[in-house]
CSV table of N, CA and C in Angstrom, one decimal:
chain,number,residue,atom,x,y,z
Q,1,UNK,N,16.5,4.2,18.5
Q,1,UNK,CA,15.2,4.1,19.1
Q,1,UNK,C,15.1,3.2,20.3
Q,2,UNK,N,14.1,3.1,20.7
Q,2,UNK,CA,14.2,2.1,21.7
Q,2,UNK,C,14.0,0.5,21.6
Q,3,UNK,N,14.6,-0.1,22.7
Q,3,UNK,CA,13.9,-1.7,22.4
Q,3,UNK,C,12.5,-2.3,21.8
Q,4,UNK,N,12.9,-3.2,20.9
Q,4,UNK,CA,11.5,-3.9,20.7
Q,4,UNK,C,10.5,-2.8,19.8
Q,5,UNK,N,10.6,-1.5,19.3
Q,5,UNK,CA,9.6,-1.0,18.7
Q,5,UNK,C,9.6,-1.5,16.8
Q,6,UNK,N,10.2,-2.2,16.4
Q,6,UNK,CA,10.0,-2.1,15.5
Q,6,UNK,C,11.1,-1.8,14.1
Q,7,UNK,N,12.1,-1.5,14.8
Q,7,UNK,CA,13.4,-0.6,13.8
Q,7,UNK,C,13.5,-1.6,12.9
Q,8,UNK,N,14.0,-2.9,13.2
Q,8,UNK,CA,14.4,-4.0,12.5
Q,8,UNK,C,13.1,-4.6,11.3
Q,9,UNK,N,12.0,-4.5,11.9
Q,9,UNK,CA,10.9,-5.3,11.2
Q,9,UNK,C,10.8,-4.0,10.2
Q,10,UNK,N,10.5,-2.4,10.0
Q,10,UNK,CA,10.7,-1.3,9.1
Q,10,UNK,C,11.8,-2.1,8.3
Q,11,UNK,N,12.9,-2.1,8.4
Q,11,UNK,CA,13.4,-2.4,7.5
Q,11,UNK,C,13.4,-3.4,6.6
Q,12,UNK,N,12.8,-4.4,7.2
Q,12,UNK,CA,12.2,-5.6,6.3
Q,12,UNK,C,11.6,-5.6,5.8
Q,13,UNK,N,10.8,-4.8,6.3
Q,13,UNK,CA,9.2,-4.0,5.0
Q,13,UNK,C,9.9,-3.6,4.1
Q,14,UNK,N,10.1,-2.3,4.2
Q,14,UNK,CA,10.6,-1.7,2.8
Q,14,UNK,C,11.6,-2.3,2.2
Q,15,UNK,N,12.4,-3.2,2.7
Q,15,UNK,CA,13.4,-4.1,1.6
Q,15,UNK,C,12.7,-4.9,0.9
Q,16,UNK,N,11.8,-5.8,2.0
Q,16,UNK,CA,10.9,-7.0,1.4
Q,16,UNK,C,11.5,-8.0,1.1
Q,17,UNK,N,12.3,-8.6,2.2
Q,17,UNK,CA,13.3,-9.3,2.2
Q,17,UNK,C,13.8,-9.6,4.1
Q,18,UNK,N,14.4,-10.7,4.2
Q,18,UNK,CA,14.8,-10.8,5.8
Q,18,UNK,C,15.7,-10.5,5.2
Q,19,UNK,N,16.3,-8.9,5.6
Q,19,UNK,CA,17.6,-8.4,5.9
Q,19,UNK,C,18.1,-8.3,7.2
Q,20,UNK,N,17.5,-7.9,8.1
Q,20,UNK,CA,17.5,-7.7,10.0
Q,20,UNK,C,16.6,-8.9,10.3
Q,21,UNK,N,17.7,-9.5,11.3
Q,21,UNK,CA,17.3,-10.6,12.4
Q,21,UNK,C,16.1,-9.6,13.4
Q,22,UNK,N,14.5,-10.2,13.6
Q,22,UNK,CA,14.1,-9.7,14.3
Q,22,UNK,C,13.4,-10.7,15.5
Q,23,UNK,N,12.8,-10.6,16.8
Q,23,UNK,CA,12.7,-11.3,17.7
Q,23,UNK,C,11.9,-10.5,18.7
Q,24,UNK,N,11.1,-11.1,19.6
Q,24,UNK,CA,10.2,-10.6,20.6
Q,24,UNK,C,10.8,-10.4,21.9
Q,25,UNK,N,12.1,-10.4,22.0
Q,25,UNK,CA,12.6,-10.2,23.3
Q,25,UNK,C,13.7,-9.1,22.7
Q,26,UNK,N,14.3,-8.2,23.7
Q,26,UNK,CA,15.7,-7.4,23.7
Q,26,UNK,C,16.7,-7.7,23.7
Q,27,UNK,N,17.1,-7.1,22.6
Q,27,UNK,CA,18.8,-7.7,22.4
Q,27,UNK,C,19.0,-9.0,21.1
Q,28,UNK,N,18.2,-8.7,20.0
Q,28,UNK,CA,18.0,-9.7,18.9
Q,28,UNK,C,19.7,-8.7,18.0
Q,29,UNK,N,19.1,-7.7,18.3
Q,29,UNK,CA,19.9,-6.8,17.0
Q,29,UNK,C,21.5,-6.6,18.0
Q,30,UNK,N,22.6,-6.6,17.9
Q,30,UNK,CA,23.6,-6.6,18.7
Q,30,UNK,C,24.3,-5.9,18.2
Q,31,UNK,N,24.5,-5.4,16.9
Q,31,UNK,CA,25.5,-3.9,16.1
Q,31,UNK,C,24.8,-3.6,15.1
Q,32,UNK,N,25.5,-2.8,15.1
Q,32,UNK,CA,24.6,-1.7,13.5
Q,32,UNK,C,25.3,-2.1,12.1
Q,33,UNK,N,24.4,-2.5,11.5
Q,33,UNK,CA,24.1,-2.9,10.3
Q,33,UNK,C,23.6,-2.4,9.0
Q,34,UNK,N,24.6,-2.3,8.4
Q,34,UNK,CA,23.7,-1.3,7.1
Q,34,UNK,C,22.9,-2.0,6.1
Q,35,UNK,N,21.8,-1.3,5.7
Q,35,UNK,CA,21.1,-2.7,4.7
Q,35,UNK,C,20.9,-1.2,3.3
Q,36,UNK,N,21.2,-1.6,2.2
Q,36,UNK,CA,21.3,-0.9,0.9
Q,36,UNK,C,19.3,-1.3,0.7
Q,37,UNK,N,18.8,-0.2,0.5
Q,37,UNK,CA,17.5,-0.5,0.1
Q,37,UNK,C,17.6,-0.4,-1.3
Q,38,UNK,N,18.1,0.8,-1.9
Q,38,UNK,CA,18.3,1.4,-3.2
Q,38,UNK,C,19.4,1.7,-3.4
Q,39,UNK,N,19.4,2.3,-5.1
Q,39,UNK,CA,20.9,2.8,-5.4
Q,39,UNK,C,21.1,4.1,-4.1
Q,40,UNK,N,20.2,4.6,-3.9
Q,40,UNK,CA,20.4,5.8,-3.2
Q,40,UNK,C,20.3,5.9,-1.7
Q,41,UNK,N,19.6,5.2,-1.4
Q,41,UNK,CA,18.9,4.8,0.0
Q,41,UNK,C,19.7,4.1,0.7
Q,42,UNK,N,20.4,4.1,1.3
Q,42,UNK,CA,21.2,3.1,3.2
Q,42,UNK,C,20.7,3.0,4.1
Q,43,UNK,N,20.4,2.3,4.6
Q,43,UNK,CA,19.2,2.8,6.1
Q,43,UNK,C,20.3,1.8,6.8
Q,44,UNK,N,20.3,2.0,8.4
Q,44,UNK,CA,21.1,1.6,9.1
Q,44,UNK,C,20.1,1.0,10.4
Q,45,UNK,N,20.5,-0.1,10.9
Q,45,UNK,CA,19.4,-0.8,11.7
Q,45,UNK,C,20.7,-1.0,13.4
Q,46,UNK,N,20.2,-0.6,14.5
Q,46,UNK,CA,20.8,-0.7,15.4
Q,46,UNK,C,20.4,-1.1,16.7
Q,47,UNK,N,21.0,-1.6,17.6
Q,47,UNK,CA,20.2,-2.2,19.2
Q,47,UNK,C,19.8,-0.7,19.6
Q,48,UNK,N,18.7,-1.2,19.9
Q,48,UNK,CA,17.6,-0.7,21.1
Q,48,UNK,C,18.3,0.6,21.8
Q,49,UNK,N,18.0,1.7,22.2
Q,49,UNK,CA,19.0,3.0,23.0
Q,49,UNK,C,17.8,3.1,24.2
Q,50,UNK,N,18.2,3.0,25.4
Q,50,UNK,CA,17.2,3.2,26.6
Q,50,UNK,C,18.4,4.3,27.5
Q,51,UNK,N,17.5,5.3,26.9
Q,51,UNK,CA,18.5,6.7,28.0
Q,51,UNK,C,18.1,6.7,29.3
Q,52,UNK,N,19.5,6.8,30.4
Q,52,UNK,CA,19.6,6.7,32.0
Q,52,UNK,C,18.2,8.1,32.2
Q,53,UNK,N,17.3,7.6,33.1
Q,53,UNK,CA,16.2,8.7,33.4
Q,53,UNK,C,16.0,9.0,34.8
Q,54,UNK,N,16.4,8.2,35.3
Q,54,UNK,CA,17.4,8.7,36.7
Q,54,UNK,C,15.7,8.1,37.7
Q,55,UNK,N,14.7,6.7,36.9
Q,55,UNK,CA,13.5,6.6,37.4
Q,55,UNK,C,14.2,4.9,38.4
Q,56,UNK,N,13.2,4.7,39.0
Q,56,UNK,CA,13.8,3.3,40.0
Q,56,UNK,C,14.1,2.4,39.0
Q,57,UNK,N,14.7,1.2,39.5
Q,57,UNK,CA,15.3,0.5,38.5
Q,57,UNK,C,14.0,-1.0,38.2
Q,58,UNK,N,12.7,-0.7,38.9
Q,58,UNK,CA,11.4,-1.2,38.3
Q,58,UNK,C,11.2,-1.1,37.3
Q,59,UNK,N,11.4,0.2,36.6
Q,59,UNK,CA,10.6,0.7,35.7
Q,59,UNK,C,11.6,0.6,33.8
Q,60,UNK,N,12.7,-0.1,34.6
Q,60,UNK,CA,13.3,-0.4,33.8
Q,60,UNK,C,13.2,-1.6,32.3
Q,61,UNK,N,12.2,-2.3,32.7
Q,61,UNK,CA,11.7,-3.2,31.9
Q,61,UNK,C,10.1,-3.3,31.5
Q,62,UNK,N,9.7,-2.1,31.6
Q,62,UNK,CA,8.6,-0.8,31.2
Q,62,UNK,C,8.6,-0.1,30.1
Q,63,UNK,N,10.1,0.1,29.8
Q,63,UNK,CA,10.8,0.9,29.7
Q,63,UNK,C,11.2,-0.2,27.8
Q,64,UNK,N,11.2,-2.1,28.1
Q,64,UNK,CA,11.4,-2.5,26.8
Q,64,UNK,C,13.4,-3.0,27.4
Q,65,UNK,N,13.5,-2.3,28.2
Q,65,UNK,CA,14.9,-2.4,28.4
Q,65,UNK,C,15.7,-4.0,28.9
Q,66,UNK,N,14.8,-4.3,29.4
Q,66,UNK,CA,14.6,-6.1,29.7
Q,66,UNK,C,14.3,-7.4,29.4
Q,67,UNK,N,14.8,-7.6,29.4
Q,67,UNK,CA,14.0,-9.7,28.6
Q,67,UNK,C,13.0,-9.6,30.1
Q,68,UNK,N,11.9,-9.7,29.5
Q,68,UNK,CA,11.0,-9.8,30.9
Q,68,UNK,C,11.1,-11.7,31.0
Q,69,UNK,N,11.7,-12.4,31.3
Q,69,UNK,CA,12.3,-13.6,31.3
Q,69,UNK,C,13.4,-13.5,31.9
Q,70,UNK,N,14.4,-12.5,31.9
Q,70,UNK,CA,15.4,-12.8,32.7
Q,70,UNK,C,14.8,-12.1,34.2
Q,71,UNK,N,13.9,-11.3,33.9
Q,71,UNK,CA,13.8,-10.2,35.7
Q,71,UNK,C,13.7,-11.8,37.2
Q,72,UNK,N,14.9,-11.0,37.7
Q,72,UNK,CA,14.5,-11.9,39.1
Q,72,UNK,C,13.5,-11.7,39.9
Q,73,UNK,N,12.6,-10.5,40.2
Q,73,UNK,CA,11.3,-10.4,40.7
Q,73,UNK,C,10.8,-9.4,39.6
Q,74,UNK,N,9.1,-10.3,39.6
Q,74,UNK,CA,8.9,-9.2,38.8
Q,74,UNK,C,7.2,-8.8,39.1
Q,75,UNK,N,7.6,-9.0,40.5
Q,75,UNK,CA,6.3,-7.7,41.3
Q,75,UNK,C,6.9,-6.5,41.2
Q,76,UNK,N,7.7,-6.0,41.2
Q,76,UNK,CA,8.3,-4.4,40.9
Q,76,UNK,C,7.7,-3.9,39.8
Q,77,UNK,N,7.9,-4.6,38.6
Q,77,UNK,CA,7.4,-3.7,37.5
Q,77,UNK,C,6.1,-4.0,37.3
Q,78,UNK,N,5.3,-5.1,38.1
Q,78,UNK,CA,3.8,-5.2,37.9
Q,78,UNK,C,3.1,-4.4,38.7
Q,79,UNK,N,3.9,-3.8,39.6
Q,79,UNK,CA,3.6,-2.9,40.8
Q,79,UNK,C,3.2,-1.1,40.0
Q,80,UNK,N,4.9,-1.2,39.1
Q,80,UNK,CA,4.6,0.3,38.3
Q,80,UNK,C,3.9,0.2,37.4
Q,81,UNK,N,3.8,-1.2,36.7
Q,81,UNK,CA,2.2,-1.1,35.7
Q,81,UNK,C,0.8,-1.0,36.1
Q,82,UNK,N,0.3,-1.9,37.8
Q,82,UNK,CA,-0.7,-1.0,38.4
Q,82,UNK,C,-0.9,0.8,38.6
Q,83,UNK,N,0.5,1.2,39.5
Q,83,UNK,CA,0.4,2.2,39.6
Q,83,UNK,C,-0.4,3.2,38.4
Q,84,UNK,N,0.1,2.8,37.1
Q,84,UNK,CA,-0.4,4.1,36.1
Q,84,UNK,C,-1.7,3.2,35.5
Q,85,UNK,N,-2.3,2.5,36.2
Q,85,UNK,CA,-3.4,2.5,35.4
Q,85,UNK,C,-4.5,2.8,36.5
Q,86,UNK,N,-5.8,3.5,36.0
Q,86,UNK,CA,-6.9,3.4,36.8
Q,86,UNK,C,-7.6,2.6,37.4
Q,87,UNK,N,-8.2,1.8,38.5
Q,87,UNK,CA,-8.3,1.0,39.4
Q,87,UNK,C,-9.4,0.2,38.8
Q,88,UNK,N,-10.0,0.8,38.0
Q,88,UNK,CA,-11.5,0.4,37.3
Q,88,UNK,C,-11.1,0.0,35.9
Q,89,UNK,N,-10.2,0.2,35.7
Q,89,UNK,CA,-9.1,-0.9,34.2
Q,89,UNK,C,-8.8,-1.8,34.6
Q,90,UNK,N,-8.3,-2.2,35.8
Q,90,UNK,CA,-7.8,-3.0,36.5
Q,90,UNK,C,-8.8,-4.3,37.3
Q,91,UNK,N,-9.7,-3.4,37.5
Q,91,UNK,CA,-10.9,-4.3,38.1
Q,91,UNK,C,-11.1,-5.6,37.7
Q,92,UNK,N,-11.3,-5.3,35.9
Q,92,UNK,CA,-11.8,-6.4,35.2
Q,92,UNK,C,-13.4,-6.9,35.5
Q,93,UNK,N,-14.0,-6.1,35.9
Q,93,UNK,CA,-15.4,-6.2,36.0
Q,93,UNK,C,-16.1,-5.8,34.9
């Protein structure tokens, strides 16, 4: 799945237990890790998958694919988060 949605923290739920290291930035989880829920059950927890989409390389931390902390400018992707929003969302009036 992709960065940051959540893979790691599911698995914590249903264990009910800190089995998966989880964190608010990308890149907490670094290899795949099996966690035994049940006698029956394995569930496998793994880093973040952000498929090449061939979009500018702005949109790449939009995308979850970035520590928004490390971006060296980051009018680029504030630029593509205006773009998709309506101007009157934006207003704030």
């Amino acid at each position: 799945g992709y960065p940051n949605v959540g893979k790691s923290s599911l698995i914590n739920s249903l264990k009910r237990s800190r089995a998966c290291g989880v964190g608010a930035t990308p890149g907490v989880t670094r290899c795949l890790q099996a966690v035994q829920l049940d006698r029956h059950i394995q569930l496998l927890d793994c880093p973040g998958v952000v498929m090449e989409t061939g979009t500018p390389p702005a949109a790449a931390p939009l995308r979850g694919a970035l520590d928004p902390q490390r971006l060296r400018d980051p009018l680029g992707p504030a630029a593509a988060i205006l773009r998709r929003c309506p101007p009157e969302q934006v207003g704030g009036g």
